[in-house]
């Protein structure tokens, strides 16, 4: 039986549980392509980035859409202070309550849609990566990127990659000396070589992006 540090879910694959898991993936990627090794020399140890599972994590992602990190943090604090982070609380709250916390009309609609979706978060733990993403994007306000981020960091999936992420695309352009930033379709082809550790490849590229561009790739 696999230890918690080397958890493997049948039909799903490796689950990233701890820093050692990330390091294992990073070592594998550096062995496959020395440019990952060069990136790691610049970035230093990679962050684990594990996040909680469940409704509030997705609600927080909705809150964060199209606003600055500072604004998202301020709104989320007001949501927590008002105890508006659970599905029933969202359903029971008035539009005025949600607006007072900082949600726009569109985000109120998205928050209510998430509350009404009744996602079985426990079942997602053993669903395939494709099933997780398909389930989440059925909810208005949750796109593929948000679903991929949830799979990577809340569920700890080792082989998920956010192919449409602009920071990952730009980091790949610089690190691999590409003539242009790869679009999503090309990024999917490039990332195939990084399986079964695409989530760790993403961590490397996000960290490398911050070094190369002196900017923050994700919240």
mmCIF file of C-alpha atoms in Angstrom:
data_model
loop_
_atom_site.group_PDB
_atom_site.id
_atom_site.type_symbol
_atom_site.label_atom_id
_atom_site.label_comp_id
_atom_site.label_asym_id
_atom_site.label_seq_id
_atom_site.Cartn_x
_atom_site.Cartn_y
_atom_site.Cartn_z
ATOM 1 C CA UNK A 1 0.000 0.000 0.000
ATOM 2 C CA UNK A 2 1.329 3.419 -0.976
ATOM 3 C CA UNK A 3 2.305 5.778 1.780
ATOM 4 C CA UNK A 4 0.623 9.145 2.093
ATOM 5 C CA UNK A 5 3.735 10.675 0.579
ATOM 6 C CA UNK A 6 3.433 8.434 -2.503
ATOM 7 C CA UNK A 7 -0.308 8.105 -2.897
ATOM 8 C CA UNK A 8 -1.611 6.485 -6.067
ATOM 9 C CA UNK A 9 -5.325 6.396 -6.884
ATOM 10 C CA UNK A 10 -6.368 3.664 -9.353
ATOM 11 C CA UNK A 11 -7.699 5.209 -12.541
ATOM 12 C CA UNK A 12 -6.326 8.585 -11.514
ATOM 13 C CA UNK A 13 -2.581 8.243 -10.931
ATOM 14 C CA UNK A 14 -0.189 9.946 -8.556
ATOM 15 C CA UNK A 15 -1.490 12.455 -6.038
ATOM 16 C CA UNK A 16 0.898 15.190 -4.968
ATOM 17 C CA UNK A 17 0.822 15.165 -1.185
ATOM 18 C CA UNK A 18 4.001 16.853 -0.033
ATOM 19 C CA UNK A 19 7.199 18.620 -1.028
ATOM 20 C CA UNK A 20 8.912 15.275 -1.686
ATOM 21 C CA UNK A 21 6.333 14.503 -4.379
ATOM 22 C CA UNK A 22 7.056 17.812 -6.085
ATOM 23 C CA UNK A 23 10.796 17.174 -5.854
ATOM 24 C CA UNK A 24 10.384 13.706 -7.372
ATOM 25 C CA UNK A 25 8.535 15.195 -10.312
ATOM 26 C CA UNK A 26 11.068 17.994 -10.705
ATOM 27 C CA UNK A 27 13.965 15.511 -10.734
ATOM 28 C CA UNK A 28 12.188 13.413 -13.368
ATOM 29 C CA UNK A 29 11.541 16.433 -15.578
ATOM 30 C CA UNK A 30 15.124 17.690 -15.265
ATOM 31 C CA UNK A 31 16.349 14.245 -16.286
ATOM 32 C CA UNK A 32 14.088 14.334 -19.343
ATOM 33 C CA UNK A 33 15.031 17.863 -20.402
ATOM 34 C CA UNK A 34 18.061 19.707 -19.056
ATOM 35 C CA UNK A 35 16.328 23.055 -19.577
ATOM 36 C CA UNK A 36 14.050 22.212 -16.684
ATOM 37 C CA UNK A 37 17.187 21.669 -14.634
ATOM 38 C CA UNK A 38 18.460 25.109 -15.627
ATOM 39 C CA UNK A 39 15.124 26.646 -14.642
ATOM 40 C CA UNK A 40 15.228 24.917 -11.270
ATOM 41 C CA UNK A 41 18.698 26.333 -10.595
ATOM 42 C CA UNK A 42 17.181 29.796 -10.961
ATOM 43 C CA UNK A 43 13.933 29.194 -9.090
ATOM 44 C CA UNK A 44 15.140 27.136 -6.155
ATOM 45 C CA UNK A 45 12.737 24.741 -4.383
ATOM 46 C CA UNK A 46 9.242 24.685 -5.830
ATOM 47 C CA UNK A 47 6.159 25.486 -3.753
ATOM 48 C CA UNK A 48 3.773 22.657 -2.903
ATOM 49 C CA UNK A 49 0.710 24.840 -3.529
ATOM 50 C CA UNK A 50 -1.783 22.332 -2.122
ATOM 51 C CA UNK A 51 -5.108 24.014 -1.412
ATOM 52 C CA UNK A 52 -8.299 22.916 0.351
ATOM 53 C CA UNK A 53 -10.988 20.989 -1.492
ATOM 54 C CA UNK A 54 -14.640 21.879 -1.768
ATOM 55 C CA UNK A 55 -17.188 24.581 -2.375
ATOM 56 C CA UNK A 56 -15.404 27.507 -0.753
ATOM 57 C CA UNK A 57 -12.271 27.003 -2.843
ATOM 58 C CA UNK A 58 -14.274 27.263 -6.068
ATOM 59 C CA UNK A 59 -16.259 30.198 -4.712
ATOM 60 C CA UNK A 60 -12.972 31.925 -3.924
ATOM 61 C CA UNK A 61 -11.870 31.304 -7.516
ATOM 62 C CA UNK A 62 -15.050 32.968 -8.785
ATOM 63 C CA UNK A 63 -14.455 35.929 -6.470
ATOM 64 C CA UNK A 64 -10.924 36.285 -7.878
ATOM 65 C CA UNK A 65 -11.968 36.499 -11.525
ATOM 66 C CA UNK A 66 -11.036 39.693 -13.390
ATOM 67 C CA UNK A 67 -9.921 41.606 -10.311
ATOM 68 C CA UNK A 68 -6.519 42.257 -8.779
ATOM 69 C CA UNK A 69 -5.112 39.972 -6.109
ATOM 70 C CA UNK A 70 -5.559 42.746 -3.528
ATOM 71 C CA UNK A 71 -9.205 43.272 -4.494
ATOM 72 C CA UNK A 72 -9.897 39.525 -4.502
ATOM 73 C CA UNK A 73 -8.373 39.150 -1.037
ATOM 74 C CA UNK A 74 -10.412 42.077 0.296
ATOM 75 C CA UNK A 75 -13.676 40.730 -1.121
ATOM 76 C CA UNK A 76 -12.967 37.230 0.153
ATOM 77 C CA UNK A 77 -12.261 38.601 3.626
ATOM 78 C CA UNK A 78 -15.646 40.348 3.600
ATOM 79 C CA UNK A 79 -17.265 37.113 2.425
ATOM 80 C CA UNK A 80 -15.675 35.178 5.285
ATOM 81 C CA UNK A 81 -16.510 37.864 7.844
ATOM 82 C CA UNK A 82 -20.142 37.684 6.704
ATOM 83 C CA UNK A 83 -20.003 33.855 6.782
ATOM 84 C CA UNK A 84 -20.904 33.690 3.096
ATOM 85 C CA UNK A 85 -18.569 30.867 2.077
ATOM 86 C CA UNK A 86 -20.875 27.827 2.177
ATOM 87 C CA UNK A 87 -23.527 26.728 -0.347
ATOM 88 C CA UNK A 88 -26.507 27.110 1.969
ATOM 89 C CA UNK A 89 -25.338 30.524 3.131
ATOM 90 C CA UNK A 90 -25.110 31.629 -0.505
ATOM 91 C CA UNK A 91 -28.572 30.274 -1.259
ATOM 92 C CA UNK A 92 -30.078 31.970 1.779
ATOM 93 C CA UNK A 93 -28.311 35.309 1.300
ATOM 94 C CA UNK A 94 -30.053 38.159 -0.480
ATOM 95 C CA UNK A 95 -28.517 39.852 -3.499
ATOM 96 C CA UNK A 96 -28.010 42.882 -1.279
ATOM 97 C CA UNK A 97 -25.978 40.798 1.182
ATOM 98 C CA UNK A 98 -23.751 39.511 -1.608
ATOM 99 C CA UNK A 99 -23.331 42.934 -3.178
ATOM 100 C CA UNK A 100 -22.360 44.338 0.213
ATOM 101 C CA UNK A 101 -19.556 41.772 0.342
ATOM 102 C CA UNK A 102 -18.289 43.024 -3.012
ATOM 103 C CA UNK A 103 -19.769 40.641 -5.581
ATOM 104 C CA UNK A 104 -20.892 41.995 -8.931
ATOM 105 C CA UNK A 105 -24.249 41.021 -10.417
ATOM 106 C CA UNK A 106 -22.544 38.436 -12.628
ATOM 107 C CA UNK A 107 -20.570 36.931 -9.755
ATOM 108 C CA UNK A 108 -23.717 36.713 -7.649
ATOM 109 C CA UNK A 109 -25.245 34.640 -10.454
ATOM 110 C CA UNK A 110 -22.147 32.444 -10.613
ATOM 111 C CA UNK A 111 -22.053 31.985 -6.822
ATOM 112 C CA UNK A 112 -25.695 30.922 -6.769
ATOM 113 C CA UNK A 113 -25.130 28.545 -9.702
ATOM 114 C CA UNK A 114 -22.248 26.922 -7.814
ATOM 115 C CA UNK A 115 -24.401 26.569 -4.696
ATOM 116 C CA UNK A 116 -27.209 24.986 -6.703
ATOM 117 C CA UNK A 117 -24.880 22.595 -8.587
ATOM 118 C CA UNK A 118 -24.550 20.308 -5.543
ATOM 119 C CA UNK A 119 -21.169 19.008 -6.674
ATOM 120 C CA UNK A 120 -20.121 15.775 -4.984
ATOM 121 C CA UNK A 121 -16.656 16.934 -3.979
ATOM 122 C CA UNK A 122 -15.790 13.628 -2.331
ATOM 123 C CA UNK A 123 -16.525 11.775 -5.571
ATOM 124 C CA UNK A 124 -14.139 14.064 -7.451
ATOM 125 C CA UNK A 125 -11.248 12.574 -5.477
ATOM 126 C CA UNK A 126 -11.505 9.319 -7.436
ATOM 127 C CA UNK A 127 -12.786 10.719 -10.736
ATOM 128 C CA UNK A 128 -10.427 10.910 -13.699
ATOM 129 C CA UNK A 129 -8.814 14.238 -14.518
ATOM 130 C CA UNK A 130 -11.102 14.601 -17.541
ATOM 131 C CA UNK A 131 -14.178 13.825 -15.438
ATOM 132 C CA UNK A 132 -13.181 16.385 -12.807
ATOM 133 C CA UNK A 133 -12.787 19.111 -15.400
ATOM 134 C CA UNK A 134 -15.990 18.141 -17.250
ATOM 135 C CA UNK A 135 -17.971 18.203 -13.996
ATOM 136 C CA UNK A 136 -16.687 21.585 -12.898
ATOM 137 C CA UNK A 137 -17.063 23.433 -16.190
ATOM 138 C CA UNK A 138 -20.760 22.574 -16.246
ATOM 139 C CA UNK A 139 -21.167 25.274 -13.590
ATOM 140 C CA UNK A 140 -21.561 28.805 -15.014
ATOM 141 C CA UNK A 141 -18.573 30.907 -14.044
ATOM 142 C CA UNK A 142 -16.135 27.997 -13.863
ATOM 143 C CA UNK A 143 -13.997 27.689 -16.961
ATOM 144 C CA UNK A 144 -11.401 25.147 -17.973
ATOM 145 C CA UNK A 145 -8.540 27.082 -16.339
ATOM 146 C CA UNK A 146 -10.295 27.197 -12.962
ATOM 147 C CA UNK A 147 -11.159 23.503 -13.216
ATOM 148 C CA UNK A 148 -7.562 22.618 -14.068
ATOM 149 C CA UNK A 149 -6.246 24.676 -11.155
ATOM 150 C CA UNK A 150 -8.683 22.928 -8.815
ATOM 151 C CA UNK A 151 -7.540 19.521 -10.080
ATOM 152 C CA UNK A 152 -3.880 20.456 -9.697
ATOM 153 C CA UNK A 153 -3.890 22.138 -6.312
ATOM 154 C CA UNK A 154 -7.026 21.071 -4.438
ATOM 155 C CA UNK A 155 -7.015 17.451 -5.616
ATOM 156 C CA UNK A 156 -3.244 17.198 -5.997
ATOM 157 C CA UNK A 157 -3.336 15.689 -9.473
ATOM 158 C CA UNK A 158 0.201 15.144 -10.716
ATOM 159 C CA UNK A 159 -0.494 15.127 -14.449
ATOM 160 C CA UNK A 160 -2.743 18.140 -15.128
ATOM 161 C CA UNK A 161 -1.564 21.243 -16.957
ATOM 162 C CA UNK A 162 -3.255 24.606 -17.562
ATOM 163 C CA UNK A 163 -2.555 24.803 -21.277
ATOM 164 C CA UNK A 164 -4.348 28.113 -21.791
ATOM 165 C CA UNK A 165 -2.492 29.930 -19.005
ATOM 166 C CA UNK A 166 -0.641 32.906 -20.476
ATOM 167 C CA UNK A 167 2.146 32.837 -17.878
ATOM 168 C CA UNK A 168 2.864 29.163 -18.604
ATOM 169 C CA UNK A 169 2.854 29.823 -22.325
ATOM 170 C CA UNK A 170 5.220 32.777 -21.989
ATOM 171 C CA UNK A 171 7.530 30.896 -19.628
ATOM 172 C CA UNK A 172 7.684 28.027 -22.124
ATOM 173 C CA UNK A 173 8.517 30.482 -24.906
ATOM 174 C CA UNK A 174 11.450 31.902 -22.977
ATOM 175 C CA UNK A 175 12.759 28.677 -21.432
ATOM 176 C CA UNK A 176 12.596 26.652 -24.652
ATOM 177 C CA UNK A 177 13.613 29.564 -26.894
ATOM 178 C CA UNK A 178 10.498 29.381 -29.045
ATOM 179 C CA UNK A 179 9.941 31.905 -31.822
ATOM 180 C CA UNK A 180 6.506 32.840 -30.468
ATOM 181 C CA UNK A 181 4.364 32.218 -27.420
ATOM 182 C CA UNK A 182 2.658 28.854 -27.971
ATOM 183 C CA UNK A 183 -1.132 28.976 -28.118
ATOM 184 C CA UNK A 184 -3.228 26.419 -26.247
ATOM 185 C CA UNK A 185 -3.221 23.738 -28.969
ATOM 186 C CA UNK A 186 0.554 23.877 -29.387
ATOM 187 C CA UNK A 187 1.019 23.984 -25.619
ATOM 188 C CA UNK A 188 -0.938 20.735 -25.311
ATOM 189 C CA UNK A 189 1.415 19.035 -27.774
ATOM 190 C CA UNK A 190 4.520 20.367 -26.039
ATOM 191 C CA UNK A 191 3.284 19.326 -22.583
ATOM 192 C CA UNK A 192 2.626 15.733 -23.642
ATOM 193 C CA UNK A 193 6.339 15.025 -23.170
ATOM 194 C CA UNK A 194 6.056 16.037 -19.504
ATOM 195 C CA UNK A 195 3.546 13.337 -18.540
ATOM 196 C CA UNK A 196 3.139 11.923 -15.880
ATOM 197 C CA UNK A 197 4.375 15.073 -14.101
ATOM 198 C CA UNK A 198 2.700 17.899 -15.999
ATOM 199 C CA UNK A 199 1.505 19.539 -12.777
ATOM 200 C CA UNK A 200 5.096 19.800 -11.596
ATOM 201 C CA UNK A 201 6.142 21.127 -15.005
ATOM 202 C CA UNK A 202 3.535 23.846 -14.478
ATOM 203 C CA UNK A 203 5.015 24.653 -11.072
ATOM 204 C CA UNK A 204 8.466 24.971 -12.631
ATOM 205 C CA UNK A 205 7.225 27.217 -15.414
ATOM 206 C CA UNK A 206 5.226 29.458 -13.066
ATOM 207 C CA UNK A 207 8.275 29.816 -10.815
ATOM 208 C CA UNK A 208 10.504 30.437 -13.825
ATOM 209 C CA UNK A 209 8.048 33.023 -15.133
ATOM 210 C CA UNK A 210 8.432 35.035 -11.930
ATOM 211 C CA UNK A 211 12.198 34.894 -12.265
ATOM 212 C CA UNK A 212 12.269 35.690 -15.976
ATOM 213 C CA UNK A 213 9.580 38.356 -15.940
ATOM 214 C CA UNK A 214 9.742 39.524 -12.331
ATOM 215 C CA UNK A 215 5.967 39.143 -12.252
ATOM 216 C CA UNK A 216 3.555 36.898 -10.387
ATOM 217 C CA UNK A 217 2.034 34.193 -12.574
ATOM 218 C CA UNK A 218 -0.914 33.093 -10.393
ATOM 219 C CA UNK A 219 -2.542 34.053 -7.131
#
